[in-house]
PDB file of C-alpha atoms and ligand atoms in Angstrom:
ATOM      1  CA  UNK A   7      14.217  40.495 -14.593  1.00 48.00           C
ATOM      2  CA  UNK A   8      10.586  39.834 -14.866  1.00 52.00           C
ATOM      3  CA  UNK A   9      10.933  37.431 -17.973  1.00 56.00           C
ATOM      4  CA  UNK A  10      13.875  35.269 -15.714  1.00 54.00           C
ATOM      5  CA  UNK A  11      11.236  35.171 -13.244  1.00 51.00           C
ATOM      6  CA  UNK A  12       8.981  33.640 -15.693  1.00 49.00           C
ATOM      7  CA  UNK A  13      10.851  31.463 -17.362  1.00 48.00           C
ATOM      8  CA  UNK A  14      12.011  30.177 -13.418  1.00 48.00           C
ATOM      9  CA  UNK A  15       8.163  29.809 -12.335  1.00 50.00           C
ATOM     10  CA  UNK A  16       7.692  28.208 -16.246  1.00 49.00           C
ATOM     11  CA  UNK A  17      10.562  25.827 -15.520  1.00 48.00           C
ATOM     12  CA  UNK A  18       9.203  24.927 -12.173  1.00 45.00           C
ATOM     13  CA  UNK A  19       5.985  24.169 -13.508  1.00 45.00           C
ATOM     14  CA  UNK A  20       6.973  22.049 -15.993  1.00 46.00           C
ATOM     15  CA  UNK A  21       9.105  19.890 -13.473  1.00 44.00           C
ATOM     16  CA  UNK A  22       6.889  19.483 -11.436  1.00 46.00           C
ATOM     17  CA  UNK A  23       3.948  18.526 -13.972  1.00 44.00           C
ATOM     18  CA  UNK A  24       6.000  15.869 -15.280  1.00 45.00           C
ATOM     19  CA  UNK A  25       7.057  14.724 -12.316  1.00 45.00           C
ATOM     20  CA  UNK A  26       3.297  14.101 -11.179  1.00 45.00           C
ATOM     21  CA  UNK A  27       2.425  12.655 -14.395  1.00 52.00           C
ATOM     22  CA  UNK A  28       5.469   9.873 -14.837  1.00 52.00           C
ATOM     23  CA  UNK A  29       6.087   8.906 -11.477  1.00 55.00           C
ATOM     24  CA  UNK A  30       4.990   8.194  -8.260  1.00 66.00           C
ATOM     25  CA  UNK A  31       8.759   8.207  -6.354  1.00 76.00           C
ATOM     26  CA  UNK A  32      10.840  10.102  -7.630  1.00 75.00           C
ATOM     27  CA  UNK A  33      12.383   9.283 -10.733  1.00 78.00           C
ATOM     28  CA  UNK A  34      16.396   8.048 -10.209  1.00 78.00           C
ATOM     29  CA  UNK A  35      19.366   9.574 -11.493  1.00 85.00           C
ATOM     30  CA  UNK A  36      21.545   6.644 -11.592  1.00 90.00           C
ATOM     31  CA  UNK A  37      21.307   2.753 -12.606  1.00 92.00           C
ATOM     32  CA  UNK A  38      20.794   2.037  -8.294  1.00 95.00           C
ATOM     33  CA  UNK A  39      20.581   3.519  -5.151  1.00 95.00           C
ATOM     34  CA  UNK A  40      20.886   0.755  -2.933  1.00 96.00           C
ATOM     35  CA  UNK A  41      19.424   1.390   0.529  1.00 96.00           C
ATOM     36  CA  UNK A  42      22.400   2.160   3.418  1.00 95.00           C
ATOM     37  CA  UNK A  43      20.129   1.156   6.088  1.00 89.00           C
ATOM     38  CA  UNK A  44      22.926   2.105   8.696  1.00 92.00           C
ATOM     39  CA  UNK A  45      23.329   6.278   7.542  1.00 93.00           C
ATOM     40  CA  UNK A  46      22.085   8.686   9.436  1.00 92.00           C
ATOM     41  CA  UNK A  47      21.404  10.713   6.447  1.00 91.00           C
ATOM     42  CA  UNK A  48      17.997  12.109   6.516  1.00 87.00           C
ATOM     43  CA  UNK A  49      16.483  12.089   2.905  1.00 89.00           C
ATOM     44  CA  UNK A  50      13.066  11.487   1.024  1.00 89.00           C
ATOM     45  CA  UNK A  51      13.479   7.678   0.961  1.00 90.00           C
ATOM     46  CA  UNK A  52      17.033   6.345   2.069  1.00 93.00           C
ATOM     47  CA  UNK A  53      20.278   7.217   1.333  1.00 94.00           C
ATOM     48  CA  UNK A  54      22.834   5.019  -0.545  1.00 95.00           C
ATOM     49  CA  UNK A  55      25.272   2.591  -0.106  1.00 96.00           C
ATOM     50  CA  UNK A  56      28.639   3.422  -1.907  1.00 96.00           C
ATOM     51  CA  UNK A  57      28.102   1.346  -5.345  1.00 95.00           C
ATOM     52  CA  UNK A  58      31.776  -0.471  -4.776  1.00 96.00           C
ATOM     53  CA  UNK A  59      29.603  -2.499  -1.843  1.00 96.00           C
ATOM     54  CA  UNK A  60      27.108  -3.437  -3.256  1.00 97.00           C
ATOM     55  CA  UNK A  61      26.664  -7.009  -3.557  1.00 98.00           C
ATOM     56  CA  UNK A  62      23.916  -9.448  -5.990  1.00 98.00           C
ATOM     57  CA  UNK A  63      21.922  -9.871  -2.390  1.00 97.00           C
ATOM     58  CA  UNK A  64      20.538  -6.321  -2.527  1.00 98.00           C
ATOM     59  CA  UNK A  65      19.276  -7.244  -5.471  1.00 98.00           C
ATOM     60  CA  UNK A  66      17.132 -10.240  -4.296  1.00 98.00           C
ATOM     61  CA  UNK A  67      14.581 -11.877  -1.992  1.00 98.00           C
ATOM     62  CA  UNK A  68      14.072 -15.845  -1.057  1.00 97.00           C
ATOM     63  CA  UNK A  69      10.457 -16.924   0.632  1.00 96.00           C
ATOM     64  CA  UNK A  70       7.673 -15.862  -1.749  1.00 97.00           C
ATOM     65  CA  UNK A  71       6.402 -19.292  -2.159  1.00 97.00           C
ATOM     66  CA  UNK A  72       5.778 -20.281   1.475  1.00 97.00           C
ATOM     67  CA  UNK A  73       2.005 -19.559   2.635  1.00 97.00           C
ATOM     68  CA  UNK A  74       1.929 -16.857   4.813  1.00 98.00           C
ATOM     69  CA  UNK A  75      -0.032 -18.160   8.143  1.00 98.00           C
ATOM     70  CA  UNK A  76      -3.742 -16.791   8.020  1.00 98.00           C
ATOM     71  CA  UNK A  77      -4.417 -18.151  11.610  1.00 98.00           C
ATOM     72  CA  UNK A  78      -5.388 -14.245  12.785  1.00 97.00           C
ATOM     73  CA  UNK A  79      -8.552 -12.548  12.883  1.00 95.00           C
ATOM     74  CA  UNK A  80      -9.176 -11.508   9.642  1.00 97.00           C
ATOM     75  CA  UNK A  81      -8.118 -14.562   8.162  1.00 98.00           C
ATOM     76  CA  UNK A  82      -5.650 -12.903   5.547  1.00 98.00           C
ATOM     77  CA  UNK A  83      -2.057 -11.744   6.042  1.00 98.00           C
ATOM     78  CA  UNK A  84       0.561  -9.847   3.590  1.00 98.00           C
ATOM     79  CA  UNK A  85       3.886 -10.525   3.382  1.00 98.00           C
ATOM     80  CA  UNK A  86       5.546  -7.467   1.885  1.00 98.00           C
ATOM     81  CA  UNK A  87       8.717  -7.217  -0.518  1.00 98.00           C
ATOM     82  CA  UNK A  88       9.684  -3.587  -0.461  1.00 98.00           C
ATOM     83  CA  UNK A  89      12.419  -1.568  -0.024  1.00 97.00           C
ATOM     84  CA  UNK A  90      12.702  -3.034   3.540  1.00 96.00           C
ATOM     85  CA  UNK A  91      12.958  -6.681   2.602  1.00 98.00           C
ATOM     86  CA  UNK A  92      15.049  -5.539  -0.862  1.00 98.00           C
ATOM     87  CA  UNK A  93      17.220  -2.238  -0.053  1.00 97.00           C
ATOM     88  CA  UNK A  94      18.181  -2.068  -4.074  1.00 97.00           C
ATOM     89  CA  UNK A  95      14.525  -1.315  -4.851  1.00 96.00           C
ATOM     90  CA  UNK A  96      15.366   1.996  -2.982  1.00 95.00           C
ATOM     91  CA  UNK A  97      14.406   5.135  -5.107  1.00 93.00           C
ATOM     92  CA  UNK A  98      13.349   2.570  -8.039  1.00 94.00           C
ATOM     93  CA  UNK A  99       9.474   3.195  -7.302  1.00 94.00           C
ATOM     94  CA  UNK A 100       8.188  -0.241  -7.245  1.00 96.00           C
ATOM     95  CA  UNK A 101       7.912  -3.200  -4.768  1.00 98.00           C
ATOM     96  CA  UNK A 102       5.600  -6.358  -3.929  1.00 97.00           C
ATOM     97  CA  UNK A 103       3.120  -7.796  -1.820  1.00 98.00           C
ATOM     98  CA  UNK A 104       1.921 -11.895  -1.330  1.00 98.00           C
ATOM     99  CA  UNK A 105      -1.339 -12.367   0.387  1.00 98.00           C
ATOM    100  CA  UNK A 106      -2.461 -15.464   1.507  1.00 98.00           C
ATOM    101  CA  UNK A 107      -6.256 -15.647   2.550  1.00 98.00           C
ATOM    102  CA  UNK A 108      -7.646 -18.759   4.336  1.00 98.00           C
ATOM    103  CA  UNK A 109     -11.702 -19.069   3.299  1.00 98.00           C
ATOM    104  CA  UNK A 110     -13.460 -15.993   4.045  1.00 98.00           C
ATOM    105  CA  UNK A 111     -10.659 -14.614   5.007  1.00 98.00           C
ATOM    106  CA  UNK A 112     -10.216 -10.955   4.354  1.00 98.00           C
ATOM    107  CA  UNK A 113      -8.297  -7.576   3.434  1.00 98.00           C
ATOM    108  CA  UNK A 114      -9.867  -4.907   5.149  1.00 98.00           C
ATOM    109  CA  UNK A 115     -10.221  -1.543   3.546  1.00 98.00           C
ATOM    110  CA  UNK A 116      -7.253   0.004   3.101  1.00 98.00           C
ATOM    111  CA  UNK A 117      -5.492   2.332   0.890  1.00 98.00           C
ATOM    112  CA  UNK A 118      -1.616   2.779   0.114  1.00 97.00           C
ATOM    113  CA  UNK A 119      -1.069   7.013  -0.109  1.00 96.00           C
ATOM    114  CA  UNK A 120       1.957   6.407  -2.277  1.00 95.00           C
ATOM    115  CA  UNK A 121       1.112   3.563  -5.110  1.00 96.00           C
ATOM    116  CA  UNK A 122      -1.058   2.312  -7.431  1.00 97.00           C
ATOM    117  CA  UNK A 123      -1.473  -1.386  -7.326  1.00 98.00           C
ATOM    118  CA  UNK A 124      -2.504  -4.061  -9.512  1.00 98.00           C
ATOM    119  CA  UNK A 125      -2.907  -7.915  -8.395  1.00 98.00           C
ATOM    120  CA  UNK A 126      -3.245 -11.128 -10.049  1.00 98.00           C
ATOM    121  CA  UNK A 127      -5.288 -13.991  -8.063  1.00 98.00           C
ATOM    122  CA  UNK A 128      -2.474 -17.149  -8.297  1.00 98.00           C
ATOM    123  CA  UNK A 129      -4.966 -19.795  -6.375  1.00 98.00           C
ATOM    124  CA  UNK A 130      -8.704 -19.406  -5.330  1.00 98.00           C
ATOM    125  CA  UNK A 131     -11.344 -17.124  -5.971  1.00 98.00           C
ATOM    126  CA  UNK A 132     -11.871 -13.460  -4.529  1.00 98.00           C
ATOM    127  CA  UNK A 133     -14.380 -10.712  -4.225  1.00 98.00           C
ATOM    128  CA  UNK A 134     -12.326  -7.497  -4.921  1.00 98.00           C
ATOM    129  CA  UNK A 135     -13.584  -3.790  -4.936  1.00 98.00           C
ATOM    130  CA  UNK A 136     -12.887  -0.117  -4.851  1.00 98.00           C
ATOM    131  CA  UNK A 137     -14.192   2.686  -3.939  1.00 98.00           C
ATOM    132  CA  UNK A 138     -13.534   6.466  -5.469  1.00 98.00           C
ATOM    133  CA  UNK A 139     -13.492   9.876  -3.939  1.00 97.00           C
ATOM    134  CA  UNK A 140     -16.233  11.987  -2.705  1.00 97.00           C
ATOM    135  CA  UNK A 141     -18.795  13.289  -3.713  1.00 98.00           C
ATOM    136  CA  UNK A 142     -19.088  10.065  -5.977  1.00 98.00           C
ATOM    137  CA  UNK A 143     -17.795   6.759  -3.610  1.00 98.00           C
ATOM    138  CA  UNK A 144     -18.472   5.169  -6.700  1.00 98.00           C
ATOM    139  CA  UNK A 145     -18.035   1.019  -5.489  1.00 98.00           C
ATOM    140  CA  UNK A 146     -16.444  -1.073  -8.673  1.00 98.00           C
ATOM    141  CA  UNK A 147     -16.158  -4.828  -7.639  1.00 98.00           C
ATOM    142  CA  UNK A 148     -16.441  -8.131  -8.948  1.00 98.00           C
ATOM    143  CA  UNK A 149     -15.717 -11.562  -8.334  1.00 98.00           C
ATOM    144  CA  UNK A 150     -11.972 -13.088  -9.288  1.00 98.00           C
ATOM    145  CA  UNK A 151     -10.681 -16.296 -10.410  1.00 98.00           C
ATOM    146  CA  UNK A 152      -6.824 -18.105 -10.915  1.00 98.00           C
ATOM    147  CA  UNK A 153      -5.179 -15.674 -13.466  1.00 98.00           C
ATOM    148  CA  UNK A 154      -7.358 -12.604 -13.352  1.00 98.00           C
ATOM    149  CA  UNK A 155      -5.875  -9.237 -13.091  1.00 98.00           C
ATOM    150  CA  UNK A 156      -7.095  -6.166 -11.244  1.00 98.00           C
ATOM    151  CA  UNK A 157      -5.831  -2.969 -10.652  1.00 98.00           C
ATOM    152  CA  UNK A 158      -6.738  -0.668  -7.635  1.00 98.00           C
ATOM    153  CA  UNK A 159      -5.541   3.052  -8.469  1.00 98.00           C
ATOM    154  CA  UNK A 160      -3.449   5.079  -5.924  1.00 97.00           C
ATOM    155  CA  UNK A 161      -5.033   6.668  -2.867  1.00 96.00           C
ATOM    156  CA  UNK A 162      -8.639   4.703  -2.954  1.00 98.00           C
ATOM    157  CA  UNK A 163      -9.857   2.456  -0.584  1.00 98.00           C
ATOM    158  CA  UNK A 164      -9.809  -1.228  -1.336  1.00 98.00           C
ATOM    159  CA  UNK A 165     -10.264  -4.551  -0.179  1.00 98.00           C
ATOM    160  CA  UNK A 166     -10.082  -8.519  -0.904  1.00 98.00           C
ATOM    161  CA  UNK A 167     -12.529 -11.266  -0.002  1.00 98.00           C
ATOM    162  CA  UNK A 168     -11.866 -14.913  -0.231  1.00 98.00           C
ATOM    163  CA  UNK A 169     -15.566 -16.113  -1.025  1.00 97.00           C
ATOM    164  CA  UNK A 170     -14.307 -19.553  -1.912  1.00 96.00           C
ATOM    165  CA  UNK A 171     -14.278 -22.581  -0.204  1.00 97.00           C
ATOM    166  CA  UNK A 172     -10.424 -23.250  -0.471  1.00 98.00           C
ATOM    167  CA  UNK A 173      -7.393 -20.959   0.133  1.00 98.00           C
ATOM    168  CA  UNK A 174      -6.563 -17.903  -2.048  1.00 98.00           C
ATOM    169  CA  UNK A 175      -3.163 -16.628  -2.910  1.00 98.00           C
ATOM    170  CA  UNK A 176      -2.606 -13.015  -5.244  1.00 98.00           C
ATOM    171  CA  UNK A 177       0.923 -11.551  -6.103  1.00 98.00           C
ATOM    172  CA  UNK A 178       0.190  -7.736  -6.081  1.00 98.00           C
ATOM    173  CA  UNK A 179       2.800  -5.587  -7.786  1.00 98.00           C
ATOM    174  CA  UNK A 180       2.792  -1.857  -6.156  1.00 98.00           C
ATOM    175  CA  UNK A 181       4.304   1.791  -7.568  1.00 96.00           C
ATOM    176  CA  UNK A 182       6.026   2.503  -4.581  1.00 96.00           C
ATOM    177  CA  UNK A 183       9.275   1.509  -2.751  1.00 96.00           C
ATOM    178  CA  UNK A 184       7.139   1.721   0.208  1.00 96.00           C
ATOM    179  CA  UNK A 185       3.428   2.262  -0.647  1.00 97.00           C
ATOM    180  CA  UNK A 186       2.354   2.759   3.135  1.00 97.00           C
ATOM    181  CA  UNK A 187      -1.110   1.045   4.095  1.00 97.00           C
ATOM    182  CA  UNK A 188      -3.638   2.583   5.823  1.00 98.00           C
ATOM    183  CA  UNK A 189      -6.327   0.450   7.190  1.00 97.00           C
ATOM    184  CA  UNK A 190      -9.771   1.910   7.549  1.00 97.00           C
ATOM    185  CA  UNK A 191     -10.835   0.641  10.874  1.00 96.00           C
ATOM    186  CA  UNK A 192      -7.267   0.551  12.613  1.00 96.00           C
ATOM    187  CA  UNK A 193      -6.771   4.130  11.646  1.00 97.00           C
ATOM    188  CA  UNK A 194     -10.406   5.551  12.909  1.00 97.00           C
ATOM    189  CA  UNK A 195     -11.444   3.385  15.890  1.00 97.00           C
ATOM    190  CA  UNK A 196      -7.496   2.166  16.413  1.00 96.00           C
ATOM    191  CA  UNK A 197      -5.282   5.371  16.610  1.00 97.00           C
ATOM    192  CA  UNK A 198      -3.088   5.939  19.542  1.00 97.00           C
ATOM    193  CA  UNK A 199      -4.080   8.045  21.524  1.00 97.00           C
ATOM    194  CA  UNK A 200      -7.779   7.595  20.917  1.00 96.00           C
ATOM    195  CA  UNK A 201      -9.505  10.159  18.313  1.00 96.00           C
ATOM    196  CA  UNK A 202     -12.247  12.008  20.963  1.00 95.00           C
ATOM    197  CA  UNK A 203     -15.716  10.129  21.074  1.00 94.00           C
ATOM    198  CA  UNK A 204     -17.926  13.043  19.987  1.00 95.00           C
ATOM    199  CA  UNK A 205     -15.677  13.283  17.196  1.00 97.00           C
ATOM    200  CA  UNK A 206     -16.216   9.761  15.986  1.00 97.00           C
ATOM    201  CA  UNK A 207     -20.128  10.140  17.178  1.00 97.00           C
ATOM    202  CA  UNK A 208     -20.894  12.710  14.443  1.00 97.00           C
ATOM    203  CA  UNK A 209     -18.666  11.309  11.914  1.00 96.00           C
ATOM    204  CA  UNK A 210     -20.320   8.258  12.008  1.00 96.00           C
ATOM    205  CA  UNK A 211     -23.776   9.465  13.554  1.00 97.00           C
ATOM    206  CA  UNK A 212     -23.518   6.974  16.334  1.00 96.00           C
ATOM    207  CA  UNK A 213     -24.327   6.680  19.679  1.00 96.00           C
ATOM    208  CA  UNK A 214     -20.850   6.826  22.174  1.00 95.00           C
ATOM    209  CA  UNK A 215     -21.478   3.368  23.099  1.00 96.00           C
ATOM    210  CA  UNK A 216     -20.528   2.174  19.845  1.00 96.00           C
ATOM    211  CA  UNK A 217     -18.106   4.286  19.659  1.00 96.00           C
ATOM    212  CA  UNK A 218     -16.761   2.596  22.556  1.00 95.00           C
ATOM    213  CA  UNK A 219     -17.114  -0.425  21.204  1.00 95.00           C
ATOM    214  CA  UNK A 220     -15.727  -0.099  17.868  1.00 95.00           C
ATOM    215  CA  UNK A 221     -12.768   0.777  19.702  1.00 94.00           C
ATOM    216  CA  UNK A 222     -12.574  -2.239  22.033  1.00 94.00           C
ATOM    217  CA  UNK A 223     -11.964  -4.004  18.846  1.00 92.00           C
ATOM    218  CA  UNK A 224      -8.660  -2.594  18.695  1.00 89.00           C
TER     219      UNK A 224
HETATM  220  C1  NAG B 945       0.021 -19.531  12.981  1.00 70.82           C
HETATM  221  O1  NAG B 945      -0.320 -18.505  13.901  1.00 70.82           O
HETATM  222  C2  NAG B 945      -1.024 -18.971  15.028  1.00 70.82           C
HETATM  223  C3  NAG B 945      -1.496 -17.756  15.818  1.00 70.82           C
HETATM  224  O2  NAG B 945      -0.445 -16.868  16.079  1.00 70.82           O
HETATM  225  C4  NAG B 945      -0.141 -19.899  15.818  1.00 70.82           C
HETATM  226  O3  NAG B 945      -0.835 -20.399  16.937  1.00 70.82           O
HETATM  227  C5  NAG B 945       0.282 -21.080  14.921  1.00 70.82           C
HETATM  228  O4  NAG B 945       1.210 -21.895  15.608  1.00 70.82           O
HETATM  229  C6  NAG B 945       0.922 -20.558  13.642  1.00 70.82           C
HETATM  230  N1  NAG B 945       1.131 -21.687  12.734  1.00 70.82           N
HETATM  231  C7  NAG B 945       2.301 -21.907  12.148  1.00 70.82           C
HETATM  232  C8  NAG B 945       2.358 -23.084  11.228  1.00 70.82           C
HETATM  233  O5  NAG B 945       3.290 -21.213  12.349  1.00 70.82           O
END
């Protein structure tokens, strides 16, 4: 009895070691799992539609070339291609972003909690960084042109700066379906409802008024 129980926990363990090492989604058990967007089903990603509908379309999106329109406050804006534009990417644990950037336009900090992602500049030039976990918040960054690559690993916070004087353009390829985004600022100063000032006062060792200001932004 005790040695099944082993070899159970042993079992476990292994599954879900390899699991964490090889993939970020879940790996698939079949060649697709194209997203049903209409089922009510209820299950770690979305559930599928039966394989005798499934047409070439799930397979495929049209657009990427067209310039997203940077006319916002930031000056940058994504247009995604996940599981939500592309419901045969569903349990396949990869998707991509465009992002257009007018000059000085920028990413904020952000992070994705589900994927790892790794961008190639197309057009411009762009100051790119990272930043890893405490206690370190070590910053990596440099300066990109046309055809460099960089990768920003899952969970950190990152960000994009077009420091040239023309447009920018990057394809970013990500390790999720649906690599969520959490922006710094929006998330902090932007939550609904409001996270309490004196919260945000001694995180940030501020006075309430900018508190209250920060959040005005939002
Ligand atoms: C871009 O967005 C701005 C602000 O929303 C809008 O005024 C403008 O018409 C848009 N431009 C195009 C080409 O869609």
């Amino acid at each position: 009895m005790a040695n099944r129980i082993f070899l159970l926990a042993a079992a476990l363990l292994a599954m879900s070691c390899s699991h964490g090492v090889t993939a970020s989604d879940p790996s698939h058990l079949q060649d697709f799992c194209v997203a049903d967007k209409t089922s009510q089903v209820r299950v770690n990603g979305l559930a599928c539609k039966d394989a005798k509908d499934v047409v070439v379309e799930d397979f495929c999106y049209s657009g990427l070339h067209l310039a997203g329109n940077t006319t916002n406050k930031q000056g940058s804006i994504v247009t995604p291609v996940n599981v939500a534009q592309i419901g045969g990417l569903n349990t396949l644990g990869v998707s991509l972003v465009r992002i257009d950037y007018a000059p000085n336009g920028l990413n904020p900090p952000h992070t994705h909690p589900r994927s790892t992602e790794i961008l190639t500049v197309l057009e411009g030039s762009l100051q790119v960084g990272f930043v890893t976990s405490n206690p370190e918040n070590k910053h990596f960054n440099k300066v990109l042109g046309k055809g460099d690559v960089f990768v920003f690993p899952k969970g950190l916070v990152h960000y994009q700066f077009n420091n040239g004087a023309t447009d920018a353009v990057a394809i970013a390829a990500l390790s999720s379906q649906n690599p969520g985004v959490i922006t710094m600022a929006n998330a902090v100063f932007g939550s609904t409802p409001s996270i309490a000032d004196g919260i945000l006062t001694k995180a940030f060792q501020v006075e309430n008024n900018v508190v209250d200001w920060m959040q005005g932004q939002f």
